[in-house]
mmCIF file of C-alpha atoms in Angstrom:
data_model
loop_
_atom_site.group_PDB
_atom_site.id
_atom_site.type_symbol
_atom_site.label_atom_id
_atom_site.label_comp_id
_atom_site.label_asym_id
_atom_site.label_seq_id
_atom_site.Cartn_x
_atom_site.Cartn_y
_atom_site.Cartn_z
ATOM 1 C CA ARG A 1290 -0.137 -0.039 -0.439
ATOM 2 C CA SER A 1291 0.933 3.292 -0.483
ATOM 3 C CA PHE A 1292 1.209 6.663 1.575
ATOM 4 C CA THR A 1293 -2.389 7.649 1.593
ATOM 5 C CA GLY A 1294 -2.968 4.000 1.935
ATOM 6 C CA GLU A 1295 -4.696 3.731 -1.435
ATOM 7 C CA ASP A 1296 -3.476 1.345 -4.854
ATOM 8 C CA VAL A 1297 -1.758 4.197 -6.730
ATOM 9 C CA VAL A 1298 0.678 3.783 -9.194
ATOM 10 C CA GLU A 1299 3.821 6.171 -9.716
ATOM 11 C CA LEU A 1300 5.894 6.320 -12.828
ATOM 12 C CA HIS A 1301 9.850 7.205 -12.205
ATOM 13 C CA THR A 1302 10.692 9.080 -15.928
ATOM 14 C CA HIS A 1303 13.947 10.892 -16.573
ATOM 15 C CA GLY A 1304 13.763 14.706 -15.551
ATOM 16 C CA SER A 1305 13.933 16.611 -18.745
ATOM 17 C CA ARG A 1306 11.220 18.618 -19.587
ATOM 18 C CA ALA A 1307 10.551 17.565 -23.381
ATOM 19 C CA VAL A 1308 10.302 13.509 -21.313
ATOM 20 C CA VAL A 1309 7.878 15.307 -18.710
ATOM 21 C CA ALA A 1310 5.648 17.067 -20.889
ATOM 22 C CA ALA A 1311 5.458 14.360 -23.320
ATOM 23 C CA THR A 1312 4.332 11.566 -20.437
ATOM 24 C CA LEU A 1313 1.900 14.392 -19.135
ATOM 25 C CA GLY A 1314 0.591 14.760 -22.349
ATOM 26 C CA ALA A 1315 -0.006 10.685 -22.456
ATOM 27 C CA LEU A 1316 -1.637 10.241 -19.149
ATOM 28 C CA ASN A 1317 -3.906 13.303 -19.757
ATOM 29 C CA SER A 1318 -5.622 11.429 -22.903
ATOM 30 C CA ILE A 1319 -6.048 8.880 -20.482
ATOM 31 C CA ARG A 1320 -10.341 9.438 -19.124
ATOM 32 C CA GLY A 1321 -10.977 9.928 -16.033
ATOM 33 C CA LEU A 1322 -7.226 10.777 -14.947
ATOM 34 C CA ARG A 1323 -5.627 14.152 -13.145
ATOM 35 C CA LEU A 1324 -3.395 15.458 -11.599
ATOM 36 C CA ALA A 1325 -3.070 15.336 -7.461
ATOM 37 C CA GLU A 1326 -3.793 18.555 -5.936
ATOM 38 C CA PRO A 1327 -1.437 19.772 -3.600
ATOM 39 C CA GLY A 1328 -1.968 17.786 -0.550
ATOM 40 C CA GLU A 1329 -4.926 15.868 -1.443
ATOM 41 C CA PHE A 1330 -2.020 12.870 -0.920
ATOM 42 C CA THR A 1331 -1.677 14.046 2.370
ATOM 43 C CA ARG A 1332 -5.490 14.430 3.387
ATOM 44 C CA GLN A 1333 -6.473 11.078 1.736
ATOM 45 C CA ALA A 1334 -3.616 9.302 4.040
ATOM 46 C CA PHE A 1335 -5.361 10.830 7.053
ATOM 47 C CA SER A 1336 -9.104 9.705 6.054
ATOM 48 C CA ASN A 1337 -7.731 6.731 5.569
ATOM 49 C CA GLY A 1338 -5.974 6.349 9.327
ATOM 50 C CA ARG A 1339 -2.865 6.127 7.864
ATOM 51 C CA MET A 1340 -1.764 10.067 9.824
ATOM 52 C CA SER A 1341 -2.841 11.663 12.977
ATOM 53 C CA LEU A 1342 -3.971 15.208 12.684
ATOM 54 C CA THR A 1343 -0.248 16.119 14.509
ATOM 55 C CA GLU A 1344 1.478 14.294 12.046
ATOM 56 C CA VAL A 1345 -0.195 15.593 9.324
ATOM 57 C CA GLU A 1346 0.403 19.183 10.794
ATOM 58 C CA GLY A 1347 4.521 18.238 11.673
ATOM 59 C CA LEU A 1348 4.366 17.612 7.290
ATOM 60 C CA GLY A 1349 3.110 20.549 6.796
ATOM 61 C CA ASP A 1350 5.318 22.460 9.253
ATOM 62 C CA LEU A 1351 8.030 20.453 7.432
ATOM 63 C CA ILE A 1352 7.027 21.272 3.534
ATOM 64 C CA ASN A 1353 7.587 24.741 5.201
ATOM 65 C CA SER A 1354 10.301 24.837 7.364
ATOM 66 C CA ASP A 1355 13.820 27.006 7.083
ATOM 67 C CA THR A 1356 15.828 26.910 9.405
ATOM 68 C CA GLU A 1357 17.394 23.646 10.908
ATOM 69 C CA GLU A 1358 15.468 23.891 14.320
ATOM 70 C CA GLN A 1359 12.237 23.955 12.565
ATOM 71 C CA ARG A 1360 13.258 20.639 10.912
ATOM 72 C CA LYS A 1361 13.963 18.425 13.426
ATOM 73 C CA GLN A 1362 10.464 19.759 15.219
ATOM 74 C CA ALA A 1363 8.239 19.073 12.588
ATOM 75 C CA LEU A 1364 9.796 15.868 12.129
ATOM 76 C CA ALA A 1365 9.197 15.340 16.103
ATOM 77 C CA GLN A 1366 5.887 15.898 14.985
ATOM 78 C CA MET A 1367 5.682 13.817 12.361
ATOM 79 C CA GLU A 1368 6.927 11.022 14.089
ATOM 80 C CA GLY A 1369 4.417 10.800 16.560
ATOM 81 C CA VAL A 1370 5.774 12.554 19.571
ATOM 82 C CA GLN A 1371 2.771 14.954 20.146
ATOM 83 C CA ARG A 1372 0.148 12.227 18.955
ATOM 84 C CA ARG A 1373 1.514 9.770 22.047
ATOM 85 C CA VAL A 1374 1.901 12.491 24.717
ATOM 86 C CA PHE A 1375 -1.938 13.078 24.099
ATOM 87 C CA GLU A 1376 -2.321 9.357 23.950
ATOM 88 C CA GLY A 1377 -1.200 9.168 27.791
ATOM 89 C CA TRP A 1378 -3.457 12.022 28.628
ATOM 90 C CA ARG A 1379 -6.537 10.594 27.171
ATOM 91 C CA GLU A 1380 -5.805 6.973 29.096
ATOM 92 C CA THR A 1381 -5.251 8.768 32.426
ATOM 93 C CA LEU A 1382 -7.921 10.895 31.714
ATOM 94 C CA LEU A 1383 -10.237 7.336 30.971
ATOM 95 C CA GLY A 1384 -8.206 5.743 33.545
ATOM 96 C CA SER A 1385 -9.484 8.687 36.042
ATOM 97 C CA LEU A 1386 -13.381 8.981 34.632
ATOM 98 C CA ALA A 1387 -13.582 4.682 35.555
ATOM 99 C CA HIS A 1388 -12.723 4.693 38.649
ATOM 100 C CA THR A 1389 -15.322 7.839 40.027
ATOM 101 C CA GLU A 1390 -17.967 6.353 37.443
ATOM 102 C CA ALA A 1391 -17.338 3.135 39.811
ATOM 103 C CA LEU A 1392 -17.562 4.872 42.634
ATOM 104 C CA ILE A 1393 -20.491 6.932 41.492
ATOM 105 C CA ASP A 1394 -22.206 3.093 40.645
ATOM 106 C CA PHE A 1395 -20.917 0.774 43.134
ATOM 107 C CA GLY A 1396 -19.745 3.281 46.306
ATOM 108 C CA GLU A 1397 -21.622 1.893 49.028
ATOM 109 C CA ASP A 1398 -21.871 -2.332 47.384
ATOM 110 C CA ALA A 1399 -18.268 -3.062 46.904
ATOM 111 C CA ASP A 1400 -15.325 -3.167 48.897
ATOM 112 C CA ASP A 1401 -12.167 -2.642 46.655
ATOM 113 C CA VAL A 1402 -14.393 0.665 45.021
ATOM 114 C CA THR A 1403 -13.399 2.734 47.870
ATOM 115 C CA GLU A 1404 -12.605 7.134 48.173
ATOM 116 C CA ALA A 1405 -8.874 6.399 48.073
ATOM 117 C CA ALA A 1406 -9.845 5.611 44.574
ATOM 118 C CA LEU A 1407 -11.606 9.002 44.059
ATOM 119 C CA SER A 1408 -8.841 10.336 45.713
ATOM 120 C CA GLY A 1409 -5.903 9.267 43.421
ATOM 121 C CA ALA A 1410 -8.198 10.058 40.214
ATOM 122 C CA VAL A 1411 -8.296 13.362 41.906
ATOM 123 C CA SER A 1412 -4.993 13.065 42.494
ATOM 124 C CA ARG A 1413 -4.196 11.802 38.827
ATOM 125 C CA VAL A 1414 -6.424 14.430 36.732
ATOM 126 C CA ARG A 1415 -4.346 17.835 39.292
ATOM 127 C CA SER A 1416 -1.108 16.086 38.081
ATOM 128 C CA LEU A 1417 -1.940 16.218 34.724
ATOM 129 C CA ARG A 1418 -3.871 19.421 34.332
ATOM 130 C CA ALA A 1419 -0.302 20.720 35.752
ATOM 131 C CA GLU A 1420 1.670 18.772 33.309
ATOM 132 C CA MET A 1421 -0.843 20.479 30.299
ATOM 133 C CA ALA A 1422 -0.300 23.804 32.337
ATOM 134 C CA ALA A 1423 3.049 23.095 31.704
ATOM 135 C CA ARG A 1424 3.192 22.148 28.217
ATOM 136 C CA LEU A 1425 0.937 25.130 26.772
ATOM 137 C CA ARG A 1426 3.394 27.110 28.236
ATOM 138 C CA ASP A 1427 6.182 25.296 26.544
ATOM 139 C CA GLY A 1428 3.885 25.007 23.022
ATOM 140 C CA GLU A 1429 5.032 28.991 23.014
ATOM 141 C CA ARG A 1430 8.821 28.144 22.282
ATOM 142 C CA GLY A 1431 7.626 25.474 20.002
ATOM 143 C CA GLU A 1432 5.391 28.332 18.207
ATOM 144 C CA ALA A 1433 8.674 30.889 17.931
ATOM 145 C CA VAL A 1434 10.482 28.014 16.246
ATOM 146 C CA ARG A 1435 8.314 27.161 13.902
ATOM 147 C CA ASP A 1436 7.214 30.934 12.983
ATOM 148 C CA GLY A 1437 10.169 32.193 13.572
ATOM 149 C CA VAL A 1438 11.096 35.230 15.828
ATOM 150 C CA ARG A 1439 10.966 39.039 14.646
ATOM 151 C CA LEU A 1440 13.492 41.628 15.589
#
């Protein structure tokens, strides 16, 4: 399968203008065939679950990168660094939610669902909140790398 998750044809030709023009002219004569729009492969890869939204954003940043730091940051995002952080946050929230729901539903009936479980869930969510706030503050640095700084 391809980058997009769909069946595609990839042509390799010599790079002279005449060869490329003749190849495109021949392909243009095939009914229903067309050139891909800018970003179309990435859109299809996202739609087909081959890329996450943060990976798509990383690819866009990579394409538009001008500096080595921008390139490194974009590659890290494309490799899923940010996605893994968000997935960890999601797991923490879902686990805390499950403990809270268990206490609400079975708290009086079950010995293993205690106030301590709720206290642990609250503690984990508070820690997560602090981690998110720190990440948002640090995000300003990432934005400065991506967008540059005007002096």
